[in-house]
PDB file of C-alpha atoms in Angstrom:
ATOM      1  CA  MET M   1      -1.737 124.598  52.090  1.00  0.00           C
ATOM      2  CA  SER M   2       1.345 122.481  52.001  1.00  0.00           C
ATOM      3  CA  ARG M   3       3.209 121.959  55.262  1.00  0.00           C
ATOM      4  CA  ASP M   4       6.453 122.005  53.234  1.00  0.00           C
ATOM      5  CA  VAL M   5       6.159 125.760  52.594  1.00  0.00           C
ATOM      6  CA  VAL M   6       6.409 128.543  55.168  1.00  0.00           C
ATOM      7  CA  PHE M   7       6.082 132.286  54.680  1.00  0.00           C
ATOM      8  CA  VAL M   8       8.795 134.847  55.364  1.00  0.00           C
ATOM      9  CA  CYS M   9       8.911 138.634  55.288  1.00  0.00           C
ATOM     10  CA  THR M  10      10.998 139.914  52.381  1.00  0.00           C
ATOM     11  CA  ASP M  11      12.235 143.027  54.212  1.00  0.00           C
ATOM     12  CA  GLU M  12      15.963 142.548  54.894  1.00  0.00           C
ATOM     13  CA  ASP M  13      15.871 144.124  58.362  1.00  0.00           C
ATOM     14  CA  CYS M  14      12.728 142.303  59.551  1.00  0.00           C
ATOM     15  CA  THR M  15      13.171 139.680  62.263  1.00  0.00           C
ATOM     16  CA  ALA M  16       9.500 138.611  62.435  1.00  0.00           C
ATOM     17  CA  GLY M  17       8.363 135.185  61.223  1.00  0.00           C
ATOM     18  CA  PRO M  18       8.617 132.836  59.488  1.00  0.00           C
ATOM     19  CA  TRP M  19       4.966 131.821  59.626  1.00  0.00           C
ATOM     20  CA  GLU M  20       3.241 128.561  58.873  1.00  0.00           C
ATOM     21  CA  GLY M  21       0.192 130.411  57.508  1.00  0.00           C
ATOM     22  CA  ALA M  22       0.137 132.976  54.710  1.00  0.00           C
ATOM     23  CA  HIS M  23      -2.604 134.916  56.538  1.00  0.00           C
ATOM     24  CA  ASP M  24      -0.243 135.547  59.463  1.00  0.00           C
ATOM     25  CA  ALA M  25       2.492 136.794  57.125  1.00  0.00           C
ATOM     26  CA  MET M  26      -0.047 138.969  55.315  1.00  0.00           C
ATOM     27  CA  ALA M  27      -1.255 140.485  58.602  1.00  0.00           C
ATOM     28  CA  HIS M  28       2.314 141.368  59.612  1.00  0.00           C
ATOM     29  CA  CYS M  29       3.278 142.858  56.258  1.00  0.00           C
ATOM     30  CA  ALA M  30       0.051 144.873  55.988  1.00  0.00           C
ATOM     31  CA  GLU M  31       1.000 146.727  59.178  1.00  0.00           C
ATOM     32  CA  GLU M  32       4.586 147.485  58.104  1.00  0.00           C
ATOM     33  CA  PRO M  33       5.139 149.887  55.168  1.00  0.00           C
ATOM     34  CA  GLY M  34       7.377 148.415  52.491  1.00  0.00           C
ATOM     35  CA  HIS M  35       7.138 144.842  53.777  1.00  0.00           C
ATOM     36  CA  GLY M  36       6.018 141.894  51.692  1.00  0.00           C
ATOM     37  CA  TYR M  37       6.102 138.136  52.076  1.00  0.00           C
ATOM     38  CA  THR M  38       6.928 135.076  50.032  1.00  0.00           C
ATOM     39  CA  GLY M  39       6.922 131.315  50.406  1.00  0.00           C
ATOM     40  CA  ARG M  40      10.073 129.469  51.348  1.00  0.00           C
ATOM     41  CA  PRO M  41      10.772 125.732  51.761  1.00  0.00           C
ATOM     42  CA  ARG M  42      10.427 124.681  55.402  1.00  0.00           C
ATOM     43  CA  SER M  43      13.846 123.023  55.219  1.00  0.00           C
ATOM     44  CA  GLU M  44      15.494 126.470  54.829  1.00  0.00           C
ATOM     45  CA  VAL M  45      14.223 127.875  58.153  1.00  0.00           C
ATOM     46  CA  ASP M  46      14.613 126.874  61.790  1.00  0.00           C
ATOM     47  CA  GLU M  47      11.617 127.739  63.982  1.00  0.00           C
ATOM     48  CA  VAL M  48       8.214 128.446  62.476  1.00  0.00           C
ATOM     49  CA  ILE M  49       5.316 130.315  64.096  1.00  0.00           C
ATOM     50  CA  PRO M  50       2.249 128.030  63.917  1.00  0.00           C
ATOM     51  CA  ALA M  51      -0.684 129.229  61.831  1.00  0.00           C
ATOM     52  CA  THR M  52      -3.583 130.824  63.669  1.00  0.00           C
ATOM     53  CA  ALA M  53      -7.098 129.479  63.137  1.00  0.00           C
ATOM     54  CA  VAL M  54      -8.956 131.139  60.286  1.00  0.00           C
ATOM     55  CA  ARG M  55     -12.717 131.416  60.129  1.00  0.00           C
ATOM     56  CA  LYS M  56     -14.060 130.067  56.861  1.00  0.00           C
ATOM     57  CA  TRP M  57     -16.145 132.649  55.002  1.00  0.00           C
ATOM     58  CA  ASP M  58     -18.597 131.980  52.203  1.00  0.00           C
ATOM     59  CA  ASN M  59     -17.752 134.688  49.706  1.00  0.00           C
ATOM     60  CA  ARG M  60     -19.902 133.408  46.853  1.00  0.00           C
ATOM     61  CA  ASN M  61     -22.255 135.823  45.139  1.00  0.00           C
ATOM     62  CA  LEU M  62     -25.457 135.636  47.182  1.00  0.00           C
ATOM     63  CA  HIS M  63     -27.578 136.953  44.292  1.00  0.00           C
ATOM     64  CA  HIS M  64     -26.389 134.285  41.888  1.00  0.00           C
ATOM     65  CA  LYS M  65     -28.894 133.749  39.049  1.00  0.00           C
ATOM     66  CA  GLY M  66     -31.354 136.121  40.697  1.00  0.00           C
ATOM     67  CA  ASN M  67     -32.111 133.774  43.578  1.00  0.00           C
ATOM     68  CA  PRO M  68     -31.986 135.605  46.929  1.00  0.00           C
ATOM     69  CA  ARG M  69     -30.195 132.597  48.456  1.00  0.00           C
ATOM     70  CA  GLY M  70     -27.699 132.818  45.598  1.00  0.00           C
ATOM     71  CA  ALA M  71     -25.069 130.105  45.418  1.00  0.00           C
ATOM     72  CA  LEU M  72     -26.473 128.662  48.652  1.00  0.00           C
ATOM     73  CA  ALA M  73     -29.820 127.911  46.982  1.00  0.00           C
ATOM     74  CA  GLU M  74     -30.737 124.301  46.377  1.00  0.00           C
ATOM     75  CA  ASN M  75     -31.836 123.089  42.929  1.00  0.00           C
ATOM     76  CA  ASP M  76     -30.275 126.156  41.365  1.00  0.00           C
TER      77      ASP M  76
END
């Protein structure tokens, strides 16, 4: 993620954000009906809410090629 882009809510009446992380913007907009978010150059906004830590998930298909270890299997 580029540090030159921040994320803002597209609702005209919303005063939340802008956020450094898209996941924070997504979390806000998911809770508010009719809200959405988009990227904006950092130079266009004043204060930015720092991104929260995100846990990395392995979302690869675990039954890849029939191996029970899937994409995590060695010599696959």
